[in-house]
Structure formats: C-alpha cells, structure tokens
C-alpha cells in the first residue's frame, strides 16, 4: 500500500493507538485534521469523541485532497461505541469503511470485554495463502483501532509524565493483528489554528505485526523497521484521556504528517446527586 493509503487510514481512525485504565470523566472533542506528505496537503479529516458517565462514542471521517485526489481519490470513515466501566472505555462495536474509485470496503466488529466476538469484511476478500492466519488467541485482550486511539492515564499522576508514554497493547483492525508499543520522547507546546494550545506529550511508537498480514508486503516491512514514528498527545478537557494531536511517519517520499488544525474540547459539567 502506498503512503497515501496509510494517510487515508489515519484519517479514518484505522491506524491509531491504545490505552490503559483511566479515571471516570465526561468530555467532548470536535477536531479537524490535515494530512500532508513532504509538506504538501494530501487529505483532510474530522474526529468527534463523546464520553459520558456510562457510554462513549467516537467517529472519524476523512478523504484525499489536493493533487493526490486527482489520481488517487478516496474517502474513509470509522466509528466505535461502547460502555464506560470503572473509568475504562470498553468498546462493543466498531466499523470502518474505505471507498476509492476501484472499490468500497466495510469492516465490522463486535467486541465484549476486550475480546473480538465476531467480525466481517464486506465484500469478503479472496483468500490469500501468503497471509498469516489469525488464531483465536490473537482475538483476545485487544483494542479496536478507534477505541485504542485514546491513551488513558490512570490515578492522579501528571498527564504529561514520561510514564504515561511507557505502555503498549494489542490491536485488531478486522484484518490484521498487531502490537503497538510506546516510549517517552519529550513534552512540547502545540497550538491549533482554532482551539487547543498547550502542552503535548510526544511518544515514540513501534509497530509489531503479529498475524493477518502478508510478510513480503513492503509497507509492513517498512513500518516494522521504523524507529522514528511519533505521536503528540493532548488531553480531552475534563478527563484523564489523551488523544493524538499530531502523528508523523517518515516515508521514502518525505515525512507524512497528520495534524490537528482545529481542536475544540469541552468538559461536561459534573452530575449532582439529587437530594430530598
């Protein structure tokens, strides 16, 4: 898959991250992102997250833009929803759709307590004997890509603490099972054209394919070998949840970057218990 394909996946929320247990909180994010390749705009997307007392939902959509759209147009969308259990986001359903001039494809997953109960790709792709099989064990204890995009920091520690980056988890995207590992790089200030300006926690990310992929695919080998991919996380107001503000991936054509141009986040007012 060319770099543009990975950018479209990023805009659709298909190649994002993961988290650990977090504190109970309520908040909302409305963000707009721009994707560039070697400084040239190639795509735009939007991401909305709502976290309530008992349920959450997240959705993203994006598409190619500029010169890239002329010869490789495409759109994508992704969504996840589920329950908030002891402060942790537990997804129950995930969908992702990508559409190009050649085809349209939808992935659907049903989850329960971190396990994949059912999943399907529509239309069903042909069987490739070179693709490493996904075992039942590979579908347990995993995140879907959308829910996994939110890095949750438990306890009362500083959200920008280096330890917040030192984590890792398994992800299943409906086709491929992979591990993502993070490590601390730095804290820096970021500023969107509209909305958030303040500190960002910058983490290195390492991609480890497990199953469901074709080992000889150049993009898999390239990403697995990369040691310079990084993500800058910022918080959703009123929560202990960090989400990507910027992601940078080196490519042979120059750096691919997904960055928020608008990042508006609001905290929901705390619920007050009724009294007689």
PDB file of C-alpha atoms in Angstrom:
ATOM      1  CA  UNK A   1       0.000   0.000   0.000  1.00  0.00           C
ATOM      2  CA  UNK A   2       1.402   3.429  -0.917  1.00  0.00           C
ATOM      3  CA  UNK A   3       1.895   6.124   1.729  1.00  0.00           C
ATOM      4  CA  UNK A   4      -1.335   7.789   0.642  1.00  0.00           C
ATOM      5  CA  UNK A   5      -3.232   4.660   1.646  1.00  0.00           C
ATOM      6  CA  UNK A   6      -1.826   4.840   5.151  1.00  0.00           C
ATOM      7  CA  UNK A   7      -2.757   8.515   5.408  1.00  0.00           C
ATOM      8  CA  UNK A   8      -6.324   7.685   4.447  1.00  0.00           C
ATOM      9  CA  UNK A   9      -6.317   5.013   7.107  1.00  0.00           C
ATOM     10  CA  UNK A  10      -5.096   7.545   9.646  1.00  0.00           C
ATOM     11  CA  UNK A  11      -7.891   9.928   8.726  1.00  0.00           C
ATOM     12  CA  UNK A  12     -10.417   7.137   9.134  1.00  0.00           C
ATOM     13  CA  UNK A  13      -9.053   6.290  12.552  1.00  0.00           C
ATOM     14  CA  UNK A  14      -7.674   2.959  11.324  1.00  0.00           C
ATOM     15  CA  UNK A  15      -4.092   3.227  12.481  1.00  0.00           C
ATOM     16  CA  UNK A  16      -4.249   4.725  15.909  1.00  0.00           C
ATOM     17  CA  UNK A  17      -3.310   3.798  19.414  1.00  0.00           C
ATOM     18  CA  UNK A  18      -4.312   2.259  22.678  1.00  0.00           C
ATOM     19  CA  UNK A  19      -4.510   2.863  26.410  1.00  0.00           C
ATOM     20  CA  UNK A  20      -4.729   1.604  29.952  1.00  0.00           C
ATOM     21  CA  UNK A  21      -7.296   2.085  32.695  1.00  0.00           C
ATOM     22  CA  UNK A  22      -8.324   5.673  33.346  1.00  0.00           C
ATOM     23  CA  UNK A  23     -10.369   7.741  35.706  1.00  0.00           C
ATOM     24  CA  UNK A  24     -14.079   8.313  35.252  1.00  0.00           C
ATOM     25  CA  UNK A  25     -14.749  11.548  33.387  1.00  0.00           C
ATOM     26  CA  UNK A  26     -17.032  13.232  30.888  1.00  0.00           C
ATOM     27  CA  UNK A  27     -15.931  15.355  27.954  1.00  0.00           C
ATOM     28  CA  UNK A  28     -16.241  16.033  24.233  1.00  0.00           C
ATOM     29  CA  UNK A  29     -13.836  16.625  21.367  1.00  0.00           C
ATOM     30  CA  UNK A  30     -14.541  18.143  17.959  1.00  0.00           C
ATOM     31  CA  UNK A  31     -11.373  18.201  15.861  1.00  0.00           C
ATOM     32  CA  UNK A  32     -10.317  18.800  12.266  1.00  0.00           C
ATOM     33  CA  UNK A  33      -7.090  17.333  10.862  1.00  0.00           C
ATOM     34  CA  UNK A  34      -4.946  17.882   7.790  1.00  0.00           C
ATOM     35  CA  UNK A  35      -2.656  15.269   6.267  1.00  0.00           C
ATOM     36  CA  UNK A  36       0.497  16.311   4.422  1.00  0.00           C
ATOM     37  CA  UNK A  37       3.202  14.425   2.567  1.00  0.00           C
ATOM     38  CA  UNK A  38       6.540  16.218   2.311  1.00  0.00           C
ATOM     39  CA  UNK A  39       4.688  19.398   3.270  1.00  0.00           C
ATOM     40  CA  UNK A  40       2.054  19.049   0.510  1.00  0.00           C
ATOM     41  CA  UNK A  41      -1.602  18.755   1.639  1.00  0.00           C
ATOM     42  CA  UNK A  42      -2.998  15.357   0.633  1.00  0.00           C
ATOM     43  CA  UNK A  43      -6.022  14.869   2.889  1.00  0.00           C
ATOM     44  CA  UNK A  44      -8.408  16.241   5.481  1.00  0.00           C
ATOM     45  CA  UNK A  45     -10.449  14.635   8.217  1.00  0.00           C
ATOM     46  CA  UNK A  46     -12.626  15.177  11.259  1.00  0.00           C
ATOM     47  CA  UNK A  47     -12.870  13.376  14.606  1.00  0.00           C
ATOM     48  CA  UNK A  48     -15.594  13.577  17.249  1.00  0.00           C
ATOM     49  CA  UNK A  49     -15.480  11.905  20.663  1.00  0.00           C
ATOM     50  CA  UNK A  50     -18.148  11.963  23.367  1.00  0.00           C
ATOM     51  CA  UNK A  51     -17.520  10.400  26.780  1.00  0.00           C
ATOM     52  CA  UNK A  52     -20.381  10.164  29.232  1.00  0.00           C
ATOM     53  CA  UNK A  53     -20.962   8.620  32.635  1.00  0.00           C
ATOM     54  CA  UNK A  54     -21.858   5.195  31.258  1.00  0.00           C
ATOM     55  CA  UNK A  55     -21.304   5.223  27.486  1.00  0.00           C
ATOM     56  CA  UNK A  56     -18.929   6.654  24.912  1.00  0.00           C
ATOM     57  CA  UNK A  57     -18.819   7.114  21.155  1.00  0.00           C
ATOM     58  CA  UNK A  58     -16.134   8.143  18.689  1.00  0.00           C
ATOM     59  CA  UNK A  59     -16.288   8.734  14.950  1.00  0.00           C
ATOM     60  CA  UNK A  60     -13.876   9.926  12.291  1.00  0.00           C
ATOM     61  CA  UNK A  61     -14.042  10.611   8.578  1.00  0.00           C
ATOM     62  CA  UNK A  62     -11.572  11.829   6.023  1.00  0.00           C
ATOM     63  CA  UNK A  63     -10.516  11.851   2.421  1.00  0.00           C
ATOM     64  CA  UNK A  64      -7.748  12.656  -0.004  1.00  0.00           C
ATOM     65  CA  UNK A  65      -7.340  16.252  -1.162  1.00  0.00           C
ATOM     66  CA  UNK A  66      -5.277  18.466  -3.438  1.00  0.00           C
ATOM     67  CA  UNK A  67      -3.153  16.914  -6.158  1.00  0.00           C
ATOM     68  CA  UNK A  68      -3.466  13.437  -4.662  1.00  0.00           C
ATOM     69  CA  UNK A  69      -7.232  13.486  -5.164  1.00  0.00           C
ATOM     70  CA  UNK A  70      -6.765  13.869  -8.911  1.00  0.00           C
ATOM     71  CA  UNK A  71      -5.246  10.420  -9.357  1.00  0.00           C
ATOM     72  CA  UNK A  72      -5.861   8.561  -6.090  1.00  0.00           C
ATOM     73  CA  UNK A  73      -9.121   9.856  -4.703  1.00  0.00           C
ATOM     74  CA  UNK A  74     -10.702   8.145  -1.736  1.00  0.00           C
ATOM     75  CA  UNK A  75     -12.668   8.577   1.467  1.00  0.00           C
ATOM     76  CA  UNK A  76     -12.805   6.729   4.751  1.00  0.00           C
ATOM     77  CA  UNK A  77     -14.780   6.655   7.967  1.00  0.00           C
ATOM     78  CA  UNK A  78     -14.585   4.846  11.267  1.00  0.00           C
ATOM     79  CA  UNK A  79     -16.681   4.616  14.419  1.00  0.00           C
ATOM     80  CA  UNK A  80     -16.609   2.922  17.782  1.00  0.00           C
ATOM     81  CA  UNK A  81     -19.018   2.866  20.692  1.00  0.00           C
ATOM     82  CA  UNK A  82     -19.295   1.107  23.995  1.00  0.00           C
ATOM     83  CA  UNK A  83     -19.532   1.368  27.761  1.00  0.00           C
ATOM     84  CA  UNK A  84     -17.572   3.241  30.410  1.00  0.00           C
ATOM     85  CA  UNK A  85     -16.676   0.680  33.103  1.00  0.00           C
ATOM     86  CA  UNK A  86     -14.799   1.879  36.182  1.00  0.00           C
ATOM     87  CA  UNK A  87     -13.384   4.696  34.090  1.00  0.00           C
ATOM     88  CA  UNK A  88     -12.187   2.435  31.264  1.00  0.00           C
ATOM     89  CA  UNK A  89     -13.627   2.619  27.738  1.00  0.00           C
ATOM     90  CA  UNK A  90     -14.891  -0.850  26.777  1.00  0.00           C
ATOM     91  CA  UNK A  91     -15.904  -0.992  23.121  1.00  0.00           C
ATOM     92  CA  UNK A  92     -18.835  -3.113  21.986  1.00  0.00           C
ATOM     93  CA  UNK A  93     -18.872  -2.287  18.259  1.00  0.00           C
ATOM     94  CA  UNK A  94     -16.533  -0.919  15.598  1.00  0.00           C
ATOM     95  CA  UNK A  95     -16.974  -0.170  11.890  1.00  0.00           C
ATOM     96  CA  UNK A  96     -14.637   1.240   9.245  1.00  0.00           C
ATOM     97  CA  UNK A  97     -15.354   1.963   5.594  1.00  0.00           C
ATOM     98  CA  UNK A  98     -12.952   2.949   2.833  1.00  0.00           C
ATOM     99  CA  UNK A  99     -14.018   3.922  -0.677  1.00  0.00           C
ATOM    100  CA  UNK A 100     -11.834   4.536  -3.717  1.00  0.00           C
ATOM    101  CA  UNK A 101     -12.512   4.752  -7.443  1.00  0.00           C
ATOM    102  CA  UNK A 102     -11.865   0.996  -7.644  1.00  0.00           C
ATOM    103  CA  UNK A 103     -13.778  -0.417  -4.669  1.00  0.00           C
ATOM    104  CA  UNK A 104     -15.577   0.135  -1.398  1.00  0.00           C
ATOM    105  CA  UNK A 105     -14.986  -1.994   1.686  1.00  0.00           C
ATOM    106  CA  UNK A 106     -16.538  -2.118   5.154  1.00  0.00           C
ATOM    107  CA  UNK A 107     -15.136  -3.805   8.242  1.00  0.00           C
ATOM    108  CA  UNK A 108     -17.467  -4.592  11.148  1.00  0.00           C
ATOM    109  CA  UNK A 109     -16.508  -5.939  14.560  1.00  0.00           C
ATOM    110  CA  UNK A 110     -18.423  -6.922  17.697  1.00  0.00           C
ATOM    111  CA  UNK A 111     -16.440  -6.876  20.940  1.00  0.00           C
ATOM    112  CA  UNK A 112     -17.006  -7.965  24.528  1.00  0.00           C
ATOM    113  CA  UNK A 113     -14.622  -7.194  27.391  1.00  0.00           C
ATOM    114  CA  UNK A 114     -11.636  -6.731  25.085  1.00  0.00           C
ATOM    115  CA  UNK A 115     -12.291  -9.839  23.001  1.00  0.00           C
ATOM    116  CA  UNK A 116     -13.415  -9.992  19.369  1.00  0.00           C
ATOM    117  CA  UNK A 117     -16.714 -11.906  19.322  1.00  0.00           C
ATOM    118  CA  UNK A 118     -17.440 -11.527  15.616  1.00  0.00           C
ATOM    119  CA  UNK A 119     -16.050  -9.646  12.622  1.00  0.00           C
ATOM    120  CA  UNK A 120     -16.570  -9.438   8.878  1.00  0.00           C
ATOM    121  CA  UNK A 121     -15.197  -7.684   5.813  1.00  0.00           C
ATOM    122  CA  UNK A 122     -17.774  -6.709   3.164  1.00  0.00           C
ATOM    123  CA  UNK A 123     -17.397  -7.690   0.402  1.00  0.00           C
ATOM    124  CA  UNK A 124     -15.486 -10.749   1.593  1.00  0.00           C
ATOM    125  CA  UNK A 125     -11.932 -10.574   0.212  1.00  0.00           C
ATOM    126  CA  UNK A 126     -10.360 -13.531  -1.610  1.00  0.00           C
ATOM    127  CA  UNK A 127      -8.253 -15.893   0.476  1.00  0.00           C
ATOM    128  CA  UNK A 128      -4.525 -15.240   0.110  1.00  0.00           C
ATOM    129  CA  UNK A 129      -2.414 -18.268   1.105  1.00  0.00           C
ATOM    130  CA  UNK A 130       0.503 -15.973   1.965  1.00  0.00           C
ATOM    131  CA  UNK A 131      -1.459 -14.139   4.651  1.00  0.00           C
ATOM    132  CA  UNK A 132      -0.558 -15.277   8.166  1.00  0.00           C
ATOM    133  CA  UNK A 133      -3.639 -16.785   9.834  1.00  0.00           C
ATOM    134  CA  UNK A 134      -5.327 -15.123  12.812  1.00  0.00           C
ATOM    135  CA  UNK A 135      -5.790 -17.527  15.729  1.00  0.00           C
ATOM    136  CA  UNK A 136      -8.445 -17.386  18.421  1.00  0.00           C
ATOM    137  CA  UNK A 137      -5.765 -16.279  20.894  1.00  0.00           C
ATOM    138  CA  UNK A 138      -4.980 -13.292  18.667  1.00  0.00           C
ATOM    139  CA  UNK A 139      -8.573 -12.045  19.096  1.00  0.00           C
ATOM    140  CA  UNK A 140      -8.424 -11.882  22.887  1.00  0.00           C
ATOM    141  CA  UNK A 141      -7.304  -8.942  25.007  1.00  0.00           C
ATOM    142  CA  UNK A 142      -7.207  -6.457  22.128  1.00  0.00           C
ATOM    143  CA  UNK A 143      -8.444  -2.973  21.258  1.00  0.00           C
ATOM    144  CA  UNK A 144     -10.198  -1.854  18.114  1.00  0.00           C
ATOM    145  CA  UNK A 145      -8.277   0.945  16.355  1.00  0.00           C
ATOM    146  CA  UNK A 146     -10.745   3.697  17.240  1.00  0.00           C
ATOM    147  CA  UNK A 147     -11.090   2.994  20.952  1.00  0.00           C
ATOM    148  CA  UNK A 148      -7.383   2.295  21.073  1.00  0.00           C
ATOM    149  CA  UNK A 149      -6.633   5.784  19.791  1.00  0.00           C
ATOM    150  CA  UNK A 150      -7.297   7.192  23.250  1.00  0.00           C
ATOM    151  CA  UNK A 151      -4.410   7.000  25.719  1.00  0.00           C
ATOM    152  CA  UNK A 152      -5.855   6.827  29.222  1.00  0.00           C
ATOM    153  CA  UNK A 153      -3.785   7.851  32.223  1.00  0.00           C
ATOM    154  CA  UNK A 154      -4.902   6.327  35.496  1.00  0.00           C
ATOM    155  CA  UNK A 155      -4.563   7.643  39.018  1.00  0.00           C
ATOM    156  CA  UNK A 156      -3.670  11.230  39.789  1.00  0.00           C
ATOM    157  CA  UNK A 157      -0.230  11.450  38.163  1.00  0.00           C
ATOM    158  CA  UNK A 158       0.668  14.308  35.833  1.00  0.00           C
ATOM    159  CA  UNK A 159      -0.865  13.634  32.411  1.00  0.00           C
ATOM    160  CA  UNK A 160       2.380  14.783  30.783  1.00  0.00           C
ATOM    161  CA  UNK A 161       4.512  12.383  32.844  1.00  0.00           C
ATOM    162  CA  UNK A 162       7.007  10.246  30.856  1.00  0.00           C
ATOM    163  CA  UNK A 163       5.379   7.168  32.406  1.00  0.00           C
ATOM    164  CA  UNK A 164       2.173   7.968  30.503  1.00  0.00           C
ATOM    165  CA  UNK A 165       4.019   7.010  27.304  1.00  0.00           C
ATOM    166  CA  UNK A 166       5.537   3.823  28.638  1.00  0.00           C
ATOM    167  CA  UNK A 167       2.795   1.413  27.631  1.00  0.00           C
ATOM    168  CA  UNK A 168       1.737  -0.954  24.879  1.00  0.00           C
ATOM    169  CA  UNK A 169      -1.181  -3.077  23.713  1.00  0.00           C
ATOM    170  CA  UNK A 170      -2.546  -5.340  21.021  1.00  0.00           C
ATOM    171  CA  UNK A 171      -4.832  -4.037  18.275  1.00  0.00           C
ATOM    172  CA  UNK A 172      -7.083  -5.881  15.825  1.00  0.00           C
ATOM    173  CA  UNK A 173      -8.422  -3.863  12.892  1.00  0.00           C
ATOM    174  CA  UNK A 174     -10.640  -6.523  11.329  1.00  0.00           C
ATOM    175  CA  UNK A 175      -7.890  -7.776   9.061  1.00  0.00           C
ATOM    176  CA  UNK A 176      -4.584  -7.611  10.903  1.00  0.00           C
ATOM    177  CA  UNK A 177      -3.482  -8.203  14.482  1.00  0.00           C
ATOM    178  CA  UNK A 178      -0.517  -6.106  15.626  1.00  0.00           C
ATOM    179  CA  UNK A 179       1.133  -4.751  18.747  1.00  0.00           C
ATOM    180  CA  UNK A 180       1.866  -1.081  19.254  1.00  0.00           C
ATOM    181  CA  UNK A 181       4.482  -0.063  21.789  1.00  0.00           C
ATOM    182  CA  UNK A 182       5.106   3.457  23.061  1.00  0.00           C
ATOM    183  CA  UNK A 183       8.003   5.174  24.755  1.00  0.00           C
ATOM    184  CA  UNK A 184       8.565   8.699  26.008  1.00  0.00           C
ATOM    185  CA  UNK A 185      10.306  11.251  23.793  1.00  0.00           C
ATOM    186  CA  UNK A 186       9.555  14.755  25.119  1.00  0.00           C
ATOM    187  CA  UNK A 187       6.938  17.306  26.183  1.00  0.00           C
ATOM    188  CA  UNK A 188       6.371  20.278  23.874  1.00  0.00           C
ATOM    189  CA  UNK A 189       3.834  23.044  23.336  1.00  0.00           C
ATOM    190  CA  UNK A 190       1.418  22.837  20.408  1.00  0.00           C
ATOM    191  CA  UNK A 191      -1.185  25.232  19.061  1.00  0.00           C
ATOM    192  CA  UNK A 192      -4.101  24.548  16.747  1.00  0.00           C
ATOM    193  CA  UNK A 193      -5.389  27.263  14.428  1.00  0.00           C
ATOM    194  CA  UNK A 194      -8.607  27.036  16.421  1.00  0.00           C
ATOM    195  CA  UNK A 195      -8.985  25.653  19.927  1.00  0.00           C
ATOM    196  CA  UNK A 196      -6.298  23.927  21.940  1.00  0.00           C
ATOM    197  CA  UNK A 197      -2.927  25.439  22.739  1.00  0.00           C
ATOM    198  CA  UNK A 198      -0.767  23.972  25.466  1.00  0.00           C
ATOM    199  CA  UNK A 199       1.489  21.054  26.350  1.00  0.00           C
ATOM    200  CA  UNK A 200       1.617  17.833  24.339  1.00  0.00           C
ATOM    201  CA  UNK A 201       3.091  14.504  25.381  1.00  0.00           C
ATOM    202  CA  UNK A 202       5.223  13.207  22.499  1.00  0.00           C
ATOM    203  CA  UNK A 203       5.644   9.435  22.365  1.00  0.00           C
ATOM    204  CA  UNK A 204       7.646   7.207  20.047  1.00  0.00           C
ATOM    205  CA  UNK A 205       5.593   4.381  18.551  1.00  0.00           C
ATOM    206  CA  UNK A 206       6.798   0.981  17.364  1.00  0.00           C
ATOM    207  CA  UNK A 207       4.696  -1.259  15.112  1.00  0.00           C
ATOM    208  CA  UNK A 208       4.961  -5.044  15.571  1.00  0.00           C
ATOM    209  CA  UNK A 209       2.859  -7.153  13.144  1.00  0.00           C
ATOM    210  CA  UNK A 210       1.529 -10.392  14.624  1.00  0.00           C
ATOM    211  CA  UNK A 211      -0.887 -12.018  12.159  1.00  0.00           C
ATOM    212  CA  UNK A 212      -3.352 -11.334   9.364  1.00  0.00           C
ATOM    213  CA  UNK A 213      -0.710  -9.769   7.119  1.00  0.00           C
ATOM    214  CA  UNK A 214       1.441 -10.835   4.168  1.00  0.00           C
ATOM    215  CA  UNK A 215       5.087 -10.871   5.331  1.00  0.00           C
ATOM    216  CA  UNK A 216       6.512  -9.883   1.953  1.00  0.00           C
ATOM    217  CA  UNK A 217       4.482  -6.672   1.698  1.00  0.00           C
ATOM    218  CA  UNK A 218       6.977  -3.761   1.553  1.00  0.00           C
ATOM    219  CA  UNK A 219       4.805  -1.431   3.663  1.00  0.00           C
ATOM    220  CA  UNK A 220       4.698  -3.960   6.520  1.00  0.00           C
ATOM    221  CA  UNK A 221       8.465  -4.402   6.463  1.00  0.00           C
ATOM    222  CA  UNK A 222       8.972  -0.642   6.286  1.00  0.00           C
ATOM    223  CA  UNK A 223       6.705   0.205   9.214  1.00  0.00           C
ATOM    224  CA  UNK A 224       8.050  -2.605  11.381  1.00  0.00           C
ATOM    225  CA  UNK A 225      11.587  -1.327  10.838  1.00  0.00           C
ATOM    226  CA  UNK A 226      10.774   2.318  11.623  1.00  0.00           C
ATOM    227  CA  UNK A 227      12.128   3.849  14.824  1.00  0.00           C
ATOM    228  CA  UNK A 228      11.173   7.465  14.069  1.00  0.00           C
ATOM    229  CA  UNK A 229       7.363   7.372  14.142  1.00  0.00           C
ATOM    230  CA  UNK A 230       5.969   9.654  16.824  1.00  0.00           C
ATOM    231  CA  UNK A 231       2.642  10.889  18.150  1.00  0.00           C
ATOM    232  CA  UNK A 232       1.907  14.038  20.148  1.00  0.00           C
ATOM    233  CA  UNK A 233      -0.984  13.545  22.611  1.00  0.00           C
ATOM    234  CA  UNK A 234      -3.111  16.236  24.253  1.00  0.00           C
ATOM    235  CA  UNK A 235      -5.981  15.872  26.759  1.00  0.00           C
ATOM    236  CA  UNK A 236      -9.728  15.970  26.323  1.00  0.00           C
ATOM    237  CA  UNK A 237     -10.936  18.628  28.759  1.00  0.00           C
ATOM    238  CA  UNK A 238     -12.377  17.317  31.990  1.00  0.00           C
ATOM    239  CA  UNK A 239     -10.889  13.846  31.518  1.00  0.00           C
ATOM    240  CA  UNK A 240      -7.661  11.912  32.008  1.00  0.00           C
ATOM    241  CA  UNK A 241      -7.765  10.816  28.372  1.00  0.00           C
ATOM    242  CA  UNK A 242      -5.150  11.910  25.834  1.00  0.00           C
ATOM    243  CA  UNK A 243      -5.768  11.794  22.088  1.00  0.00           C
ATOM    244  CA  UNK A 244      -3.454  12.313  19.097  1.00  0.00           C
ATOM    245  CA  UNK A 245      -2.910  15.936  18.093  1.00  0.00           C
ATOM    246  CA  UNK A 246      -0.174  15.125  15.571  1.00  0.00           C
ATOM    247  CA  UNK A 247       1.317  11.951  14.090  1.00  0.00           C
ATOM    248  CA  UNK A 248       4.474  11.829  11.975  1.00  0.00           C
ATOM    249  CA  UNK A 249       5.689   8.878   9.872  1.00  0.00           C
ATOM    250  CA  UNK A 250       8.876   9.024   7.779  1.00  0.00           C
ATOM    251  CA  UNK A 251       8.350   7.778   4.187  1.00  0.00           C
ATOM    252  CA  UNK A 252      10.601   7.483   1.124  1.00  0.00           C
ATOM    253  CA  UNK A 253       8.752  10.498  -0.315  1.00  0.00           C
ATOM    254  CA  UNK A 254       9.248  12.662   2.764  1.00  0.00           C
ATOM    255  CA  UNK A 255       7.531  12.926   6.159  1.00  0.00           C
ATOM    256  CA  UNK A 256       3.838  12.011   6.277  1.00  0.00           C
ATOM    257  CA  UNK A 257       2.045  14.040   8.936  1.00  0.00           C
ATOM    258  CA  UNK A 258      -1.468  14.128  10.339  1.00  0.00           C
ATOM    259  CA  UNK A 259      -2.017  17.252  12.460  1.00  0.00           C
ATOM    260  CA  UNK A 260      -4.983  18.971  14.065  1.00  0.00           C
ATOM    261  CA  UNK A 261      -5.906  22.346  12.592  1.00  0.00           C
ATOM    262  CA  UNK A 262      -8.914  22.717  14.925  1.00  0.00           C
ATOM    263  CA  UNK A 263      -9.069  21.005  18.312  1.00  0.00           C
ATOM    264  CA  UNK A 264     -12.051  22.096  20.408  1.00  0.00           C
ATOM    265  CA  UNK A 265     -12.572  20.152  23.596  1.00  0.00           C
ATOM    266  CA  UNK A 266     -15.060  20.814  26.397  1.00  0.00           C
ATOM    267  CA  UNK A 267     -15.700  19.233  29.779  1.00  0.00           C
ATOM    268  CA  UNK A 268     -19.215  18.147  30.659  1.00  0.00           C
ATOM    269  CA  UNK A 269     -20.481  19.615  33.928  1.00  0.00           C
ATOM    270  CA  UNK A 270     -20.337  17.146  36.817  1.00  0.00           C
ATOM    271  CA  UNK A 271     -23.536  15.384  37.679  1.00  0.00           C
ATOM    272  CA  UNK A 272     -25.045  16.418  41.005  1.00  0.00           C
ATOM    273  CA  UNK A 273     -26.823  13.792  43.065  1.00  0.00           C
ATOM    274  CA  UNK A 274     -30.459  14.607  43.776  1.00  0.00           C
ATOM    275  CA  UNK A 275     -31.384  15.325  47.358  1.00  0.00           C
ATOM    276  CA  UNK A 276     -34.734  15.149  49.040  1.00  0.00           C
TER     277      UNK A 276
END
